Amino acid sequence: MSSTEAAPAEPIQLTDADAFDDHVADGVVLVDFYADWCGPCQMMEPAVEAVAADTDAAVLKVDVDVHQALAGEYGVQGIPTLLVFADGELADRMVGAQSEQALTDAIEQHAA
């Protein structure tokens, strides 16, 4: 079993919008704003899962249909939108489908 500090190897599905800030408070977190009906979001799923498994970053998935207010708060206009948080601060934003390498590079850029 790994230490409690280790990021989960699976993407975390946001169920409670009130918990969002807690999820992004520590370390580097990739937030994937997506929708089930979004083709590019589905195409990115393997890359998002690989980032969760292969990097020290946590991955938080936010369904924009469920969490419209949160999507609005972060200016999500198109999906997928991927945000990188470093210690609770928004550090990077990518809109549209990204490669696994692009996601990994963005995370490593902000990992201390």
PDB file of C-alpha atoms in Angstrom:
ATOM      1  CA  MET A   1       0.000   0.000   0.000  1.00  0.00           C
ATOM      2  CA  SER A   2       1.371   3.413  -0.869  1.00  0.00           C
ATOM      3  CA  SER A   3       1.532   6.365   1.490  1.00  0.00           C
ATOM      4  CA  THR A   4      -1.522   8.545   1.998  1.00  0.00           C
ATOM      5  CA  GLU A   5       0.362  11.333   0.202  1.00  0.00           C
ATOM      6  CA  ALA A   6       0.378   9.436  -3.099  1.00  0.00           C
ATOM      7  CA  ALA A   7      -2.114  10.580  -5.689  1.00  0.00           C
ATOM      8  CA  PRO A   8      -4.759   7.999  -6.611  1.00  0.00           C
ATOM      9  CA  ALA A   9      -3.939   5.963  -9.711  1.00  0.00           C
ATOM     10  CA  GLU A  10      -7.512   6.300 -10.983  1.00  0.00           C
ATOM     11  CA  PRO A  11      -9.349   9.477 -11.951  1.00  0.00           C
ATOM     12  CA  ILE A  12     -11.600  10.797  -9.187  1.00  0.00           C
ATOM     13  CA  GLN A  13     -15.200  11.508 -10.183  1.00  0.00           C
ATOM     14  CA  LEU A  14     -16.401  14.733  -8.571  1.00  0.00           C
ATOM     15  CA  THR A  15     -19.710  14.020  -6.874  1.00  0.00           C
ATOM     16  CA  ASP A  16     -20.016  17.045  -4.596  1.00  0.00           C
ATOM     17  CA  ALA A  17     -19.187  20.488  -5.992  1.00  0.00           C
ATOM     18  CA  ASP A  18     -18.473  21.698  -2.454  1.00  0.00           C
ATOM     19  CA  ALA A  19     -15.545  19.269  -2.311  1.00  0.00           C
ATOM     20  CA  PHE A  20     -13.851  20.727  -5.412  1.00  0.00           C
ATOM     21  CA  ASP A  21     -11.570  23.078  -3.472  1.00  0.00           C
ATOM     22  CA  ASP A  22     -10.477  20.250  -1.180  1.00  0.00           C
ATOM     23  CA  HIS A  23      -9.546  18.098  -4.184  1.00  0.00           C
ATOM     24  CA  VAL A  24      -7.345  20.800  -5.752  1.00  0.00           C
ATOM     25  CA  ALA A  25      -5.839  22.167  -2.520  1.00  0.00           C
ATOM     26  CA  ASP A  26      -2.659  20.075  -2.406  1.00  0.00           C
ATOM     27  CA  GLY A  27      -0.042  19.161  -4.967  1.00  0.00           C
ATOM     28  CA  VAL A  28      -0.700  19.122  -8.695  1.00  0.00           C
ATOM     29  CA  VAL A  29      -4.202  18.215  -9.843  1.00  0.00           C
ATOM     30  CA  LEU A  30      -5.444  17.825 -13.410  1.00  0.00           C
ATOM     31  CA  VAL A  31      -9.131  18.714 -13.629  1.00  0.00           C
ATOM     32  CA  ASP A  32     -10.964  17.280 -16.642  1.00  0.00           C
ATOM     33  CA  PHE A  33     -14.206  19.128 -17.429  1.00  0.00           C
ATOM     34  CA  TYR A  34     -16.090  16.713 -19.685  1.00  0.00           C
ATOM     35  CA  ALA A  35     -19.488  15.351 -20.688  1.00  0.00           C
ATOM     36  CA  ASP A  36     -20.510  11.773 -21.458  1.00  0.00           C
ATOM     37  CA  TRP A  37     -21.873  12.809 -24.882  1.00  0.00           C
ATOM     38  CA  CYS A  38     -18.640  14.582 -25.908  1.00  0.00           C
ATOM     39  CA  GLY A  39     -16.692  12.623 -28.549  1.00  0.00           C
ATOM     40  CA  PRO A  40     -13.299  14.297 -27.959  1.00  0.00           C
ATOM     41  CA  CYS A  41     -13.756  13.746 -24.206  1.00  0.00           C
ATOM     42  CA  GLN A  42     -14.259  10.015 -24.803  1.00  0.00           C
ATOM     43  CA  MET A  43     -11.209   9.911 -27.094  1.00  0.00           C
ATOM     44  CA  MET A  44      -9.108  11.476 -24.329  1.00  0.00           C
ATOM     45  CA  GLU A  45     -10.220   9.038 -21.641  1.00  0.00           C
ATOM     46  CA  PRO A  46      -7.226   6.661 -22.074  1.00  0.00           C
ATOM     47  CA  ALA A  47      -4.787   9.604 -21.858  1.00  0.00           C
ATOM     48  CA  VAL A  48      -6.525  10.973 -18.763  1.00  0.00           C
ATOM     49  CA  GLU A  49      -6.445   7.539 -17.119  1.00  0.00           C
ATOM     50  CA  ALA A  50      -2.763   7.134 -18.022  1.00  0.00           C
ATOM     51  CA  VAL A  51      -1.944  10.492 -16.440  1.00  0.00           C
ATOM     52  CA  ALA A  52      -3.694   9.381 -13.238  1.00  0.00           C
ATOM     53  CA  ALA A  53      -1.758   6.106 -13.249  1.00  0.00           C
ATOM     54  CA  ASP A  54       1.665   7.319 -14.401  1.00  0.00           C
ATOM     55  CA  THR A  55       2.175  10.733 -12.794  1.00  0.00           C
ATOM     56  CA  ASP A  56       2.194  12.072  -9.249  1.00  0.00           C
ATOM     57  CA  ALA A  57      -0.787  14.274 -10.072  1.00  0.00           C
ATOM     58  CA  ALA A  58      -4.325  13.512  -9.022  1.00  0.00           C
ATOM     59  CA  VAL A  59      -6.955  13.614 -11.763  1.00  0.00           C
ATOM     60  CA  LEU A  60     -10.396  15.017 -11.002  1.00  0.00           C
ATOM     61  CA  LYS A  61     -13.186  14.499 -13.539  1.00  0.00           C
ATOM     62  CA  VAL A  62     -15.990  17.065 -13.539  1.00  0.00           C
ATOM     63  CA  ASP A  63     -19.145  16.331 -15.548  1.00  0.00           C
ATOM     64  CA  VAL A  64     -20.258  19.734 -16.878  1.00  0.00           C
ATOM     65  CA  ASP A  65     -23.866  18.552 -17.167  1.00  0.00           C
ATOM     66  CA  VAL A  66     -23.915  17.797 -13.437  1.00  0.00           C
ATOM     67  CA  HIS A  67     -21.728  20.689 -12.272  1.00  0.00           C
ATOM     68  CA  GLN A  68     -22.757  23.575 -14.538  1.00  0.00           C
ATOM     69  CA  ALA A  69     -22.085  26.218 -11.871  1.00  0.00           C
ATOM     70  CA  LEU A  70     -18.536  24.967 -11.347  1.00  0.00           C
ATOM     71  CA  ALA A  71     -17.909  24.916 -15.102  1.00  0.00           C
ATOM     72  CA  GLY A  72     -19.172  28.499 -15.262  1.00  0.00           C
ATOM     73  CA  GLU A  73     -17.020  29.557 -12.338  1.00  0.00           C
ATOM     74  CA  TYR A  74     -13.911  28.373 -14.193  1.00  0.00           C
ATOM     75  CA  GLY A  75     -14.965  29.803 -17.557  1.00  0.00           C
ATOM     76  CA  VAL A  76     -15.407  26.450 -19.249  1.00  0.00           C
ATOM     77  CA  GLN A  77     -16.915  27.236 -22.662  1.00  0.00           C
ATOM     78  CA  GLY A  78     -15.888  24.208 -24.685  1.00  0.00           C
ATOM     79  CA  ILE A  79     -15.159  20.670 -23.618  1.00  0.00           C
ATOM     80  CA  PRO A  80     -12.941  19.001 -22.965  1.00  0.00           C
ATOM     81  CA  THR A  81     -11.324  21.728 -20.879  1.00  0.00           C
ATOM     82  CA  LEU A  82      -8.433  20.615 -18.727  1.00  0.00           C
ATOM     83  CA  LEU A  83      -7.155  22.741 -15.876  1.00  0.00           C
ATOM     84  CA  VAL A  84      -3.947  22.173 -13.955  1.00  0.00           C
ATOM     85  CA  PHE A  85      -3.985  23.280 -10.330  1.00  0.00           C
ATOM     86  CA  ALA A  86      -0.790  23.581  -8.302  1.00  0.00           C
ATOM     87  CA  ASP A  87      -1.368  23.821  -4.547  1.00  0.00           C
ATOM     88  CA  GLY A  88      -4.859  25.198  -5.009  1.00  0.00           C
ATOM     89  CA  GLU A  89      -3.942  27.793  -7.661  1.00  0.00           C
ATOM     90  CA  LEU A  90      -5.013  27.535 -11.277  1.00  0.00           C
ATOM     91  CA  ALA A  91      -1.722  27.117 -13.136  1.00  0.00           C
ATOM     92  CA  ASP A  92      -2.644  26.039 -16.671  1.00  0.00           C
ATOM     93  CA  ARG A  93      -5.630  25.680 -18.995  1.00  0.00           C
ATOM     94  CA  MET A  94      -5.976  23.522 -22.110  1.00  0.00           C
ATOM     95  CA  VAL A  95      -9.087  23.473 -24.271  1.00  0.00           C
ATOM     96  CA  GLY A  96      -9.837  20.668 -26.691  1.00  0.00           C
ATOM     97  CA  ALA A  97      -8.432  17.173 -26.984  1.00  0.00           C
ATOM     98  CA  GLN A  98      -4.852  16.862 -25.760  1.00  0.00           C
ATOM     99  CA  SER A  99      -2.302  14.091 -26.092  1.00  0.00           C
ATOM    100  CA  GLU A 100      -1.129  12.167 -23.064  1.00  0.00           C
ATOM    101  CA  GLN A 101       2.289  13.808 -23.569  1.00  0.00           C
ATOM    102  CA  ALA A 102       0.798  17.317 -23.517  1.00  0.00           C
ATOM    103  CA  LEU A 103      -1.028  16.533 -20.282  1.00  0.00           C
ATOM    104  CA  THR A 104       2.078  15.007 -18.705  1.00  0.00           C
ATOM    105  CA  ASP A 105       4.211  17.984 -19.775  1.00  0.00           C
ATOM    106  CA  ALA A 106       1.720  20.444 -18.268  1.00  0.00           C
ATOM    107  CA  ILE A 107       1.696  18.523 -14.988  1.00  0.00           C
ATOM    108  CA  GLU A 108       5.484  18.180 -14.797  1.00  0.00           C
ATOM    109  CA  GLN A 109       5.872  21.896 -15.479  1.00  0.00           C
ATOM    110  CA  HIS A 110       3.983  22.656 -12.269  1.00  0.00           C
ATOM    111  CA  ALA A 111       5.160  19.774 -10.084  1.00  0.00           C
ATOM    112  CA  ALA A 112       7.579  21.083  -7.502  1.00  0.00           C
TER     113      ALA A 112
END
